[in-house]
Amino acid sequence: MKAERTRPKTPKETRVLTGRSLRAAISSMATAIQGDQKGTSPVAIVGIQSRGVPLAARLAGCLETATRRKIDLGSLDITLYRDDLSTVGTRPILKATRIPFSIDGRTVILVDDVLYTGRTIRAALDELVDFGRPARIALAVLIDRGHRELPIQADYVGKGIKTSRLDRVDVRLTEIDGTDEVVLVKR
Amino acid sequence: MPLGEVTSPRLPWTRRHLLGIEPLSVEEITLILDTAVQMREIMDRPIKKVPTLRGRTVVNLFMEASTRTRASFEMAERILSADSLSIQAAGSSVAKGESLLDTVKNLEAMTPDVIVIRHSSAGAANFLARTCNSRIVNAGDGAHEHPTQALLDALTLRQAKGRIEGLRVAIVGDVLHSRVARSNIHLLTKMGAEVTLCAPPTLLPQSFSNVVTLNWRFDEAIEGVDVVMMLRLQQERMTSAFISTTREYHAQYGLTMARLKKAKTDVVVLHPGPMNRGVEIASDVADSKSSLILDQVTNGVAVRMAVLYLLLGGGRE
């Protein structure tokens, strides 16, 4: 068990990743993605709104530095593909979906912050195939917290953690939250 | 993509109906426009369909002639995967003398989620909102309001100019009979544009003189404006002699290239359609690079998708 996990921020909060370990996790995911690259066409990276988008940008940055090639980077808002739109109370505000390149025949890395039930990824897969027919879609997540409700798994995981369904996992990223850290909030 | 920046404050949508622009707040208008920006992206995809409104039913009830608006609503409904059916007055039981309320009550018995209504009487949409259980979208009621038209105009302006606040806009033509003008006056003044209405005295109502400038000389009204919004001369609604001849009307109030030169060099021209070429607008202006008339049509679908999503996207009550 890491030192930071024994330094809870409040009685109920446990820090799962510090800023430094979060950045290291992203960098090792990028190394793993690069190791799996086959052929000449570089991967395309698509982040799921909201926190998947800056994570995708950071992964793309790592890969660009390593390969000295431009990486296609997109964003996906899965709201319109959600399976619970008829039960959520208020209409979620839409964020940008931008995939300004062809995904046909490419390897696409989908990126999200937390993998939980798998329902977001199901929606993202449905949406992504409306843009074309990738050769392969892989999934990269910073945190895998278990409790899948669909047969979905990640190909690249920053850190797997044990949680209860009642817990909350807060991923904070500098681009959105002003700081890099992951916190597990026990209920 | 040249679509205005997303600026909406994160307020949830709470209205059941879209009856007009007049009751909407600046935040609500901005939320619709920001949602429409994201909807516009779907129209550029190889597969122009999302499953959002699967299993929802929309009835388009058009009691007055329409091509663009009805086609636009139908397109928006299909892209969002809603099931829809369109009913026109001609060929329906309305032609047999059924009242609006009876027609709608019978349609409602088939449990649609939304009724989109176009009617020649001002207040028809508000009347249905009071008497029916469905959500109502006003697609034009007499000379009262045409909210989705003003919203698509606003989206088009935001795209072209990056903002609405501070724009100088001339709304020109048959203001008296125009629901498009009324909805646009409400929207543009709420969003901080500077509006001038220009029409012959017989077609220029005084009712908005506290929020807009009135001027019946087109050559003065157009000087230095950012936007010229032309209105169709609605001769089918004219019950007496409002103008002498369409030829004289064109000479005085037609938008020609010569007149357009008096506006700002980057002026844009809007027209809600259908155009009377050679009456309120010269053909070369309608087809010029200043004209955003076809962008308006594309944006119309995006705005209607946004409205249907906001009215229906969330929970059923």
PDB file of N, CA and C in Angstrom, chain B residues 51-104:
ATOM      1  N   PRO B  51     -29.525   7.917 -31.424  1.00  0.00           N
ATOM      2  CA  PRO B  51     -30.684   7.201 -30.895  1.00  0.00           C
ATOM      3  C   PRO B  51     -31.453   7.933 -29.794  1.00  0.00           C
ATOM      4  N   THR B  52     -31.161   9.208 -29.586  1.00  0.00           N
ATOM      5  CA  THR B  52     -31.613   9.930 -28.397  1.00  0.00           C
ATOM      6  C   THR B  52     -33.113   9.864 -28.121  1.00  0.00           C
ATOM      7  N   LEU B  53     -33.940  10.075 -29.123  1.00  0.00           N
ATOM      8  CA  LEU B  53     -35.394  10.138 -28.886  1.00  0.00           C
ATOM      9  C   LEU B  53     -36.108   8.883 -29.401  1.00  0.00           C
ATOM     10  N   ARG B  54     -35.404   7.750 -29.369  1.00  0.00           N
ATOM     11  CA  ARG B  54     -35.996   6.494 -29.795  1.00  0.00           C
ATOM     12  C   ARG B  54     -37.240   6.209 -28.957  1.00  0.00           C
ATOM     13  N   GLY B  55     -38.323   5.866 -29.631  1.00  0.00           N
ATOM     14  CA  GLY B  55     -39.552   5.535 -28.908  1.00  0.00           C
ATOM     15  C   GLY B  55     -40.394   6.742 -28.537  1.00  0.00           C
ATOM     16  N   ARG B  56     -39.922   7.950 -28.822  1.00  0.00           N
ATOM     17  CA  ARG B  56     -40.733   9.153 -28.577  1.00  0.00           C
ATOM     18  C   ARG B  56     -41.482   9.491 -29.864  1.00  0.00           C
ATOM     19  N   THR B  57     -42.687  10.057 -29.693  1.00  0.00           N
ATOM     20  CA  THR B  57     -43.519  10.354 -30.850  1.00  0.00           C
ATOM     21  C   THR B  57     -43.777  11.854 -30.947  1.00  0.00           C
ATOM     22  N   VAL B  58     -43.646  12.380 -32.147  1.00  0.00           N
ATOM     23  CA  VAL B  58     -43.892  13.797 -32.397  1.00  0.00           C
ATOM     24  C   VAL B  58     -44.931  13.921 -33.500  1.00  0.00           C
ATOM     25  N   VAL B  59     -45.956  14.738 -33.258  1.00  0.00           N
ATOM     26  CA  VAL B  59     -46.938  15.033 -34.298  1.00  0.00           C
ATOM     27  C   VAL B  59     -46.683  16.440 -34.812  1.00  0.00           C
ATOM     28  N   ASN B  60     -46.498  16.574 -36.116  1.00  0.00           N
ATOM     29  CA  ASN B  60     -46.353  17.893 -36.732  1.00  0.00           C
ATOM     30  C   ASN B  60     -47.697  18.273 -37.325  1.00  0.00           C
ATOM     31  N   LEU B  61     -48.346  19.233 -36.694  1.00  0.00           N
ATOM     32  CA  LEU B  61     -49.686  19.612 -37.133  1.00  0.00           C
ATOM     33  C   LEU B  61     -49.602  20.966 -37.834  1.00  0.00           C
ATOM     34  N   PHE B  62     -49.669  20.943 -39.150  1.00  0.00           N
ATOM     35  CA  PHE B  62     -49.491  22.170 -39.926  1.00  0.00           C
ATOM     36  C   PHE B  62     -50.814  22.591 -40.544  1.00  0.00           C
ATOM     37  N   MET B  63     -51.452  23.578 -39.910  1.00  0.00           N
ATOM     38  CA  MET B  63     -52.753  24.058 -40.346  1.00  0.00           C
ATOM     39  C   MET B  63     -52.605  25.216 -41.327  1.00  0.00           C
ATOM     40  N   GLU B  64     -51.379  25.475 -41.765  1.00  0.00           N
ATOM     41  CA  GLU B  64     -51.099  26.590 -42.667  1.00  0.00           C
ATOM     42  C   GLU B  64     -49.939  26.129 -43.546  1.00  0.00           C
ATOM     43  N   ALA B  65     -49.867  26.649 -44.762  1.00  0.00           N
ATOM     44  CA  ALA B  65     -48.855  26.194 -45.716  1.00  0.00           C
ATOM     45  C   ALA B  65     -47.439  26.332 -45.150  1.00  0.00           C
ATOM     46  N   SER B  66     -46.606  25.356 -45.428  1.00  0.00           N
ATOM     47  CA  SER B  66     -45.212  25.395 -45.001  1.00  0.00           C
ATOM     48  C   SER B  66     -44.430  24.319 -45.740  1.00  0.00           C
ATOM     49  N   THR B  67     -43.256  24.669 -46.237  1.00  0.00           N
ATOM     50  CA  THR B  67     -42.374  23.655 -46.807  1.00  0.00           C
ATOM     51  C   THR B  67     -41.166  23.514 -45.911  1.00  0.00           C
ATOM     52  N   ARG B  68     -40.461  24.644 -45.742  1.00  0.00           N
ATOM     53  CA  ARG B  68     -39.197  24.658 -45.031  1.00  0.00           C
ATOM     54  C   ARG B  68     -39.336  24.211 -43.581  1.00  0.00           C
ATOM     55  N   THR B  69     -40.250  24.853 -42.868  1.00  0.00           N
ATOM     56  CA  THR B  69     -40.344  24.589 -41.432  1.00  0.00           C
ATOM     57  C   THR B  69     -40.773  23.150 -41.175  1.00  0.00           C
ATOM     58  N   ARG B  70     -41.746  22.664 -41.942  1.00  0.00           N
ATOM     59  CA  ARG B  70     -42.213  21.297 -41.719  1.00  0.00           C
ATOM     60  C   ARG B  70     -41.120  20.288 -42.067  1.00  0.00           C
ATOM     61  N   ALA B  71     -40.461  20.500 -43.216  1.00  0.00           N
ATOM     62  CA  ALA B  71     -39.375  19.600 -43.605  1.00  0.00           C
ATOM     63  C   ALA B  71     -38.257  19.628 -42.565  1.00  0.00           C
ATOM     64  N   SER B  72     -38.004  20.820 -42.031  1.00  0.00           N
ATOM     65  CA  SER B  72     -36.929  20.994 -41.063  1.00  0.00           C
ATOM     66  C   SER B  72     -37.240  20.258 -39.753  1.00  0.00           C
ATOM     67  N   PHE B  73     -38.485  20.388 -39.263  1.00  0.00           N
ATOM     68  CA  PHE B  73     -38.885  19.643 -38.061  1.00  0.00           C
ATOM     69  C   PHE B  73     -38.811  18.138 -38.312  1.00  0.00           C
ATOM     70  N   GLU B  74     -39.297  17.705 -39.467  1.00  0.00           N
ATOM     71  CA  GLU B  74     -39.271  16.266 -39.765  1.00  0.00           C
ATOM     72  C   GLU B  74     -37.832  15.744 -39.806  1.00  0.00           C
ATOM     73  N   MET B  75     -36.956  16.517 -40.427  1.00  0.00           N
ATOM     74  CA  MET B  75     -35.549  16.119 -40.500  1.00  0.00           C
ATOM     75  C   MET B  75     -34.956  16.035 -39.094  1.00  0.00           C
ATOM     76  N   ALA B  76     -35.231  17.038 -38.271  1.00  0.00           N
ATOM     77  CA  ALA B  76     -34.707  17.046 -36.889  1.00  0.00           C
ATOM     78  C   ALA B  76     -35.208  15.827 -36.120  1.00  0.00           C
ATOM     79  N   GLU B  77     -36.496  15.509 -36.285  1.00  0.00           N
ATOM     80  CA  GLU B  77     -37.081  14.354 -35.579  1.00  0.00           C
ATOM     81  C   GLU B  77     -36.419  13.060 -36.032  1.00  0.00           C
ATOM     82  N   ARG B  78     -36.182  12.926 -37.320  1.00  0.00           N
ATOM     83  CA  ARG B  78     -35.572  11.694 -37.830  1.00  0.00           C
ATOM     84  C   ARG B  78     -34.127  11.548 -37.379  1.00  0.00           C
ATOM     85  N   ILE B  79     -33.376  12.631 -37.408  1.00  0.00           N
ATOM     86  CA  ILE B  79     -31.971  12.536 -36.977  1.00  0.00           C
ATOM     87  C   ILE B  79     -31.907  12.092 -35.514  1.00  0.00           C
ATOM     88  N   LEU B  80     -32.872  12.544 -34.702  1.00  0.00           N
ATOM     89  CA  LEU B  80     -32.886  12.168 -33.283  1.00  0.00           C
ATOM     90  C   LEU B  80     -33.617  10.845 -33.033  1.00  0.00           C
ATOM     91  N   SER B  81     -34.033  10.152 -34.100  1.00  0.00           N
ATOM     92  CA  SER B  81     -34.709   8.849 -34.007  1.00  0.00           C
ATOM     93  C   SER B  81     -36.084   8.892 -33.356  1.00  0.00           C
ATOM     94  N   ALA B  82     -36.735  10.047 -33.327  1.00  0.00           N
ATOM     95  CA  ALA B  82     -38.121  10.084 -32.856  1.00  0.00           C
ATOM     96  C   ALA B  82     -39.026   9.562 -33.972  1.00  0.00           C
ATOM     97  N   ASP B  83     -40.170   9.009 -33.592  1.00  0.00           N
ATOM     98  CA  ASP B  83     -41.167   8.647 -34.600  1.00  0.00           C
ATOM     99  C   ASP B  83     -42.039   9.862 -34.804  1.00  0.00           C
ATOM    100  N   SER B  84     -42.306  10.207 -36.068  1.00  0.00           N
ATOM    101  CA  SER B  84     -43.098  11.404 -36.270  1.00  0.00           C
ATOM    102  C   SER B  84     -44.112  11.206 -37.372  1.00  0.00           C
ATOM    103  N   LEU B  85     -45.193  11.963 -37.261  1.00  0.00           N
ATOM    104  CA  LEU B  85     -46.132  11.991 -38.364  1.00  0.00           C
ATOM    105  C   LEU B  85     -46.570  13.427 -38.567  1.00  0.00           C
ATOM    106  N   SER B  86     -46.797  13.764 -39.818  1.00  0.00           N
ATOM    107  CA  SER B  86     -47.144  15.135 -40.165  1.00  0.00           C
ATOM    108  C   SER B  86     -48.550  15.181 -40.723  1.00  0.00           C
ATOM    109  N   ILE B  87     -49.314  16.165 -40.237  1.00  0.00           N
ATOM    110  CA  ILE B  87     -50.688  16.329 -40.695  1.00  0.00           C
ATOM    111  C   ILE B  87     -50.846  17.743 -41.219  1.00  0.00           C
ATOM    112  N   GLN B  88     -51.403  17.840 -42.408  1.00  0.00           N
ATOM    113  CA  GLN B  88     -51.638  19.160 -42.973  1.00  0.00           C
ATOM    114  C   GLN B  88     -53.134  19.409 -43.041  1.00  0.00           C
ATOM    115  N   ALA B  89     -53.511  20.667 -42.922  1.00  0.00           N
ATOM    116  CA  ALA B  89     -54.937  21.016 -42.899  1.00  0.00           C
ATOM    117  C   ALA B  89     -55.647  20.503 -44.150  1.00  0.00           C
ATOM    118  N   ALA B  90     -55.020  20.748 -45.305  1.00  0.00           N
ATOM    119  CA  ALA B  90     -55.630  20.268 -46.539  1.00  0.00           C
ATOM    120  C   ALA B  90     -55.589  18.744 -46.529  1.00  0.00           C
ATOM    121  N   GLY B  91     -56.715  18.099 -46.773  1.00  0.00           N
ATOM    122  CA  GLY B  91     -56.749  16.644 -46.798  1.00  0.00           C
ATOM    123  C   GLY B  91     -56.978  16.022 -45.439  1.00  0.00           C
ATOM    124  N   SER B  92     -57.090  16.831 -44.358  1.00  0.00           N
ATOM    125  CA  SER B  92     -57.368  16.301 -43.031  1.00  0.00           C
ATOM    126  C   SER B  92     -58.815  16.607 -42.666  1.00  0.00           C
ATOM    127  N   SER B  93     -59.230  16.154 -41.466  1.00  0.00           N
ATOM    128  CA  SER B  93     -60.606  16.397 -41.053  1.00  0.00           C
ATOM    129  C   SER B  93     -60.867  17.879 -40.757  1.00  0.00           C
ATOM    130  N   VAL B  94     -59.774  18.676 -40.682  1.00  0.00           N
ATOM    131  CA  VAL B  94     -59.955  20.126 -40.540  1.00  0.00           C
ATOM    132  C   VAL B  94     -60.738  20.657 -41.742  1.00  0.00           C
ATOM    133  N   ALA B  95     -60.442  20.080 -42.909  1.00  0.00           N
ATOM    134  CA  ALA B  95     -61.145  20.478 -44.122  1.00  0.00           C
ATOM    135  C   ALA B  95     -62.636  20.127 -44.032  1.00  0.00           C
ATOM    136  N   LYS B  96     -62.968  19.176 -43.137  1.00  0.00           N
ATOM    137  CA  LYS B  96     -64.376  18.819 -42.949  1.00  0.00           C
ATOM    138  C   LYS B  96     -65.036  19.655 -41.857  1.00  0.00           C
ATOM    139  N   GLY B  97     -64.310  20.594 -41.269  1.00  0.00           N
ATOM    140  CA  GLY B  97     -64.892  21.516 -40.315  1.00  0.00           C
ATOM    141  C   GLY B  97     -64.615  21.198 -38.858  1.00  0.00           C
ATOM    142  N   GLU B  98     -63.710  20.264 -38.571  1.00  0.00           N
ATOM    143  CA  GLU B  98     -63.394  19.955 -37.174  1.00  0.00           C
ATOM    144  C   GLU B  98     -62.639  21.127 -36.552  1.00  0.00           C
ATOM    145  N   SER B  99     -62.914  21.406 -35.266  1.00  0.00           N
ATOM    146  CA  SER B  99     -62.230  22.522 -34.606  1.00  0.00           C
ATOM    147  C   SER B  99     -60.806  22.114 -34.252  1.00  0.00           C
ATOM    148  N   LEU B 100     -59.951  23.135 -34.017  1.00  0.00           N
ATOM    149  CA  LEU B 100     -58.560  22.863 -33.652  1.00  0.00           C
ATOM    150  C   LEU B 100     -58.491  22.003 -32.396  1.00  0.00           C
ATOM    151  N   LEU B 101     -59.299  22.359 -31.396  1.00  0.00           N
ATOM    152  CA  LEU B 101     -59.244  21.623 -30.129  1.00  0.00           C
ATOM    153  C   LEU B 101     -59.644  20.162 -30.328  1.00  0.00           C
ATOM    154  N   ASP B 102     -60.703  19.922 -31.107  1.00  0.00           N
ATOM    155  CA  ASP B 102     -61.117  18.541 -31.355  1.00  0.00           C
ATOM    156  C   ASP B 102     -60.038  17.764 -32.109  1.00  0.00           C
ATOM    157  N   THR B 103     -59.450  18.401 -33.106  1.00  0.00           N
ATOM    158  CA  THR B 103     -58.373  17.739 -33.859  1.00  0.00           C
ATOM    159  C   THR B 103     -57.254  17.333 -32.911  1.00  0.00           C
ATOM    160  N   VAL B 104     -56.848  18.286 -32.072  1.00  0.00           N
ATOM    161  CA  VAL B 104     -55.706  18.030 -31.194  1.00  0.00           C
ATOM    162  C   VAL B 104     -56.060  17.002 -30.115  1.00  0.00           C
TER     163      VAL B 104
END
